[in-house]
CSV table of C-alpha atoms in Angstrom, one decimal:
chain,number,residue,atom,x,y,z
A,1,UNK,CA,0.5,-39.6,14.6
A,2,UNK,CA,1.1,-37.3,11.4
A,3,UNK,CA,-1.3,-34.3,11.4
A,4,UNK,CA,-3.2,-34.0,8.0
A,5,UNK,CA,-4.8,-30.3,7.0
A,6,UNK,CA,-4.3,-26.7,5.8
A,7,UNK,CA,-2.7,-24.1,7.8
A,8,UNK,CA,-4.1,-21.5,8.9
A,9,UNK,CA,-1.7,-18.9,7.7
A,10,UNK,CA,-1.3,-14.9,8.0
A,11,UNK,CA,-3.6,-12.4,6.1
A,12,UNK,CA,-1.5,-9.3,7.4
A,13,UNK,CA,1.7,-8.1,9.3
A,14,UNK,CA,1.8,-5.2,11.7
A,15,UNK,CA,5.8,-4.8,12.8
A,16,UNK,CA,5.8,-3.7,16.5
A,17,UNK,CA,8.1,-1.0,16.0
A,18,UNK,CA,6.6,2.2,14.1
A,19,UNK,CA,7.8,4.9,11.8
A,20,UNK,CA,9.1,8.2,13.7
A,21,UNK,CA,6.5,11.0,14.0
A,22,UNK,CA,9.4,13.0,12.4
A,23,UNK,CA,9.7,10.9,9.0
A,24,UNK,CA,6.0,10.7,8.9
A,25,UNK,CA,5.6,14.4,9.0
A,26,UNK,CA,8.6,14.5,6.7
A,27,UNK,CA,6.7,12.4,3.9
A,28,UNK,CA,3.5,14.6,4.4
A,29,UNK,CA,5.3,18.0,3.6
A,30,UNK,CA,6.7,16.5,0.5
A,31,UNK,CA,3.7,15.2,-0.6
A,32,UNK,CA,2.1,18.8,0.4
A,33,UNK,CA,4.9,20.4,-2.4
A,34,UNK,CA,3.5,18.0,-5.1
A,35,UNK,CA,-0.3,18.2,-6.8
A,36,UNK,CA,-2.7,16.1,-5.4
A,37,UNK,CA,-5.1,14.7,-7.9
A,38,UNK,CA,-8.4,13.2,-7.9
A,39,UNK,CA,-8.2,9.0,-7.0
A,40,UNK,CA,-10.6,8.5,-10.1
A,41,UNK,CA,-8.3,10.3,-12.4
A,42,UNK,CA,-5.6,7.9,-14.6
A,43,UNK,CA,-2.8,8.2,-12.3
A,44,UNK,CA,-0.3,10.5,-15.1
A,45,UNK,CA,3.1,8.5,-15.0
A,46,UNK,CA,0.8,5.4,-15.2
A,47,UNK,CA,1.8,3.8,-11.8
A,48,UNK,CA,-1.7,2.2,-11.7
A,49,UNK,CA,-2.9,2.8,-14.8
A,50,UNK,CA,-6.7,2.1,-13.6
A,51,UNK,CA,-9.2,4.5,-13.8
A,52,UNK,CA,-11.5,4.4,-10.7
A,53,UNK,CA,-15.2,4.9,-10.9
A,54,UNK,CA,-15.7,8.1,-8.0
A,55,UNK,CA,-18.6,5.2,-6.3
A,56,UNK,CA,-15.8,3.3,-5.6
A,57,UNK,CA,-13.4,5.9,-4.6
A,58,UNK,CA,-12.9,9.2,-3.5
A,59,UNK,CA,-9.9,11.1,-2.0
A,60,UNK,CA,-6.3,12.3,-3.6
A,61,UNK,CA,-3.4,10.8,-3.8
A,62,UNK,CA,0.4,12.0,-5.7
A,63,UNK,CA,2.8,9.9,-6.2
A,64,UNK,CA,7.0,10.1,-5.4
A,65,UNK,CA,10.5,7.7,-5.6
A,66,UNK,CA,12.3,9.6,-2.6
A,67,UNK,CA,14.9,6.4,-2.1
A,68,UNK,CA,15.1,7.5,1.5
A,69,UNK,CA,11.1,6.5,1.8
A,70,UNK,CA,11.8,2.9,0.4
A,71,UNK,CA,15.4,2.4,2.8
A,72,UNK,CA,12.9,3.4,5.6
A,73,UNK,CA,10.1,0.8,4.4
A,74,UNK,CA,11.8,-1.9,2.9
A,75,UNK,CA,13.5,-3.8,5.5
A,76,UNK,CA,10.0,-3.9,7.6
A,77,UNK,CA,8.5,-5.9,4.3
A,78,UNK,CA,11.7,-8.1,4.3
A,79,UNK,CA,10.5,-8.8,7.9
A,80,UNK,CA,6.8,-9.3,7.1
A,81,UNK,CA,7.5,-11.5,4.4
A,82,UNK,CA,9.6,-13.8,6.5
A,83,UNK,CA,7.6,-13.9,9.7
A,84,UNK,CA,4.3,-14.6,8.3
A,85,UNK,CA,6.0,-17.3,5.9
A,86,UNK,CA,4.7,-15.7,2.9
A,87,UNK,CA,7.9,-16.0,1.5
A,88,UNK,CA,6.9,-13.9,-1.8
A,89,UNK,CA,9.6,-13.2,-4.4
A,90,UNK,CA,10.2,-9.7,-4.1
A,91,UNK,CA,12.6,-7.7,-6.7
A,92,UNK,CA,11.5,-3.9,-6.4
A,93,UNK,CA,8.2,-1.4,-5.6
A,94,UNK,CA,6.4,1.1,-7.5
A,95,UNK,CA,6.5,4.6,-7.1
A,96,UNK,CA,5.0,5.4,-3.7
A,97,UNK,CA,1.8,6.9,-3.0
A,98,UNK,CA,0.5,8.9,-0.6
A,99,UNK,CA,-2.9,9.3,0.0
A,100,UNK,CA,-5.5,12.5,1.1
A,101,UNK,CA,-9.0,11.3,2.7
A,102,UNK,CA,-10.9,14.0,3.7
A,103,UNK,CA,-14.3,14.2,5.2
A,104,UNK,CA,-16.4,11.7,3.5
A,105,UNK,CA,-13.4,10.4,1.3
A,106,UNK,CA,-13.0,6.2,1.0
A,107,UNK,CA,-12.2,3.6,-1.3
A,108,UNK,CA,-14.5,1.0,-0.8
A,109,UNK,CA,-13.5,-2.8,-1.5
A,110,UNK,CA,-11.1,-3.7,-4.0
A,111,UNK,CA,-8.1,-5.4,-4.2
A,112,UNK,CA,-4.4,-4.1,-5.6
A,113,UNK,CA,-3.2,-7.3,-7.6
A,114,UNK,CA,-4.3,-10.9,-8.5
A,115,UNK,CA,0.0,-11.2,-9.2
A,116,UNK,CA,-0.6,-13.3,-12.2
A,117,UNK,CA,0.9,-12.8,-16.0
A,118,UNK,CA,-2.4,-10.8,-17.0
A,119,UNK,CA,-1.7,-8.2,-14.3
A,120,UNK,CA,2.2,-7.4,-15.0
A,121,UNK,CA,3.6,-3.7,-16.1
A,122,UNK,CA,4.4,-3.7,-19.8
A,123,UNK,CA,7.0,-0.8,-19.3
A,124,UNK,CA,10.1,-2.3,-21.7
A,125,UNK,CA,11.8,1.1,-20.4
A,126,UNK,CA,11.8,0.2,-16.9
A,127,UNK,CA,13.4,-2.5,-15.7
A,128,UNK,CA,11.9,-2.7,-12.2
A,129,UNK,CA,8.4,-2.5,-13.6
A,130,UNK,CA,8.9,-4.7,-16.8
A,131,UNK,CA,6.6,-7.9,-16.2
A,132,UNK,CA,6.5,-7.5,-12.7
A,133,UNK,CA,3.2,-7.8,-10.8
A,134,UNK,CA,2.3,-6.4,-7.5
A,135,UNK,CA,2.9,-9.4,-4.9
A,136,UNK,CA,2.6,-7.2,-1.4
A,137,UNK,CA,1.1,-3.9,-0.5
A,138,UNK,CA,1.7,-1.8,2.8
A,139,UNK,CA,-0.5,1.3,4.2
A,140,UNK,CA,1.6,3.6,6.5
A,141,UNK,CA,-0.7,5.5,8.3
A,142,UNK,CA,0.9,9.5,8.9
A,143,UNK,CA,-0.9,11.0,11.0
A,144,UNK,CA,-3.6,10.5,13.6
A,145,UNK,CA,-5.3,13.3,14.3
A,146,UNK,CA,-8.5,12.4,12.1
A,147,UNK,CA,-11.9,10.2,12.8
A,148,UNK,CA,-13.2,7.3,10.9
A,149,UNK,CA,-10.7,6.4,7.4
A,150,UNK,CA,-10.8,2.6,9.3
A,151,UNK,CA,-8.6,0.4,7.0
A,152,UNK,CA,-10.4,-3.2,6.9
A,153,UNK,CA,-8.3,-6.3,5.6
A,154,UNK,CA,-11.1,-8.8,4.8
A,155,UNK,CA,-9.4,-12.0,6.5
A,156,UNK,CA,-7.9,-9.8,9.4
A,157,UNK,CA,-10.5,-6.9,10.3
A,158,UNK,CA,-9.9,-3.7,11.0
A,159,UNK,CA,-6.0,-2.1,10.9
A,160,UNK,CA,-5.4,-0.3,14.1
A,161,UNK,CA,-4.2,3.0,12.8
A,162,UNK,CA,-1.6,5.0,15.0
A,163,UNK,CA,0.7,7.9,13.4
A,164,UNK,CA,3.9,5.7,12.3
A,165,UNK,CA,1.9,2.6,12.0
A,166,UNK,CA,2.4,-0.5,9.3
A,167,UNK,CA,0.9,-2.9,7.8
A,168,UNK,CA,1.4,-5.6,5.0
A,169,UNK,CA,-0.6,-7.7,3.2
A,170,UNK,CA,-0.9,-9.7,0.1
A,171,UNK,CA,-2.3,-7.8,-2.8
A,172,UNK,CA,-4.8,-10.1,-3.6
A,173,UNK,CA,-6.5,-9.8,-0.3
A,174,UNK,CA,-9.6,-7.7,-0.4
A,175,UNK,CA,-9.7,-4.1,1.4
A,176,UNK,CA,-11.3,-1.1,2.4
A,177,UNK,CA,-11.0,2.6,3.8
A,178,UNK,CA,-14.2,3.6,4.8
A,179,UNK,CA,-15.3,7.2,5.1
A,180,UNK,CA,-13.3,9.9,6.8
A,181,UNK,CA,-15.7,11.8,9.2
A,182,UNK,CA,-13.5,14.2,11.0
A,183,UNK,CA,-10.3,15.7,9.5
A,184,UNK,CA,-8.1,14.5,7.1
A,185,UNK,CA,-6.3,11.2,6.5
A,186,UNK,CA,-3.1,10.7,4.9
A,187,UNK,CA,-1.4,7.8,4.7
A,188,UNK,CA,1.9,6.0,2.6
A,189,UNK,CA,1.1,3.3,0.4
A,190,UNK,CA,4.0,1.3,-1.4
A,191,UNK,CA,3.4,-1.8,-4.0
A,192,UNK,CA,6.4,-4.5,-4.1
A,193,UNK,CA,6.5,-6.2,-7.6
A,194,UNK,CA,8.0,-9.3,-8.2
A,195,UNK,CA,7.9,-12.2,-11.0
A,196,UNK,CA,4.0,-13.3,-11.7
A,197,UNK,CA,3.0,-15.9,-10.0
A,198,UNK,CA,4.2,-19.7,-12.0
């Protein structure tokens, strides 16, 4: 008998293995050296390029291209990609960002990428950029001596968040970080980009 219907499918990936404690800390201090600026400020090297009302989000966030930060990341989204059979075509990321929540900080739903031709870079400077779209996103969370920041991946639920862990999802699916109510939250964020969706 041939078996007719939809798959389920994977919303998110959480590789079992985590990030050292060591690299985690080593990504905070160099975000610590850089500015932090407000999350509903223009992003100033136009990595985003969105402007976010403060309702929807509060916190900081700086952004960096240490190449030692994506050899750490990227085999663990070559692995996501192939074990939930997303199978995206993935050809480079955006500068990384890492992101401050303190008490009361969030971002409340949104989503980084629909991954079609009216969401690509126009960057005719940048190769990796040029007419890419973001495809896969991936929260790193560094550090776990905070309350609350829970990241929710609407098709998954709520990310458990342990210093050095991952997780990857689709940039089209629908998330959240809701309010930090003890400490503060930071956490690695990296965008891979590949062709717009055909």
């Amino acid at each position: 008998m041939i078996e007719k219907g939809i798959t389920e499918g994977i919303c998110s990936w959480q590789p079992h293995e985590k990030i050292s404690v060591e690299d985690c800390n080593s990504i905070i201090s160099l975000a610590k050296e850089m500015k932090f600026f407000e999350s509903n400020i223009l992003n100033p090297a136009g990595a985003d390029g969105v402007r976010v009302d403060k309702d929807t989000r509060i916190g900081k966030h700086n952004f960096n291209n240490q190449q030692w930060v994506y050899d750490l990341i990227w085999p663990y989204m070559e692995e996501a990609n192939k074990e939930a059979e997303w199978n995206f075509e993935i050809s480079s990321a955006e500068d990384y960002q890492v992101a401050k929540y303190e008490v009361g900080d969030h971002y409340k739903t949104h989503m980084d990428s629909i991954g079609t031709h009216s969401t690509r870079y126009l960057a005719k400077d940048n190769p990796h950029l040029h007419n890419k779209t973001r495809k896969m996103s991936m929260s790193l969370i560094l550090n776990d001596d905070y309350e609350g920041g829970d990241l929710i991946l609407y098709g998954a639920g709520k990310v458990k968040q342990e210093i050095g862990s991952m997780v990857f999802f689709p940039s089209f699916l629908l998330h959240e970080v809701g309010p930090v109510t003890k400490g503060t939250r930071y956490s690695l964020v990296v965008w891979f980009l590949g062709n717009p969706w055909r």
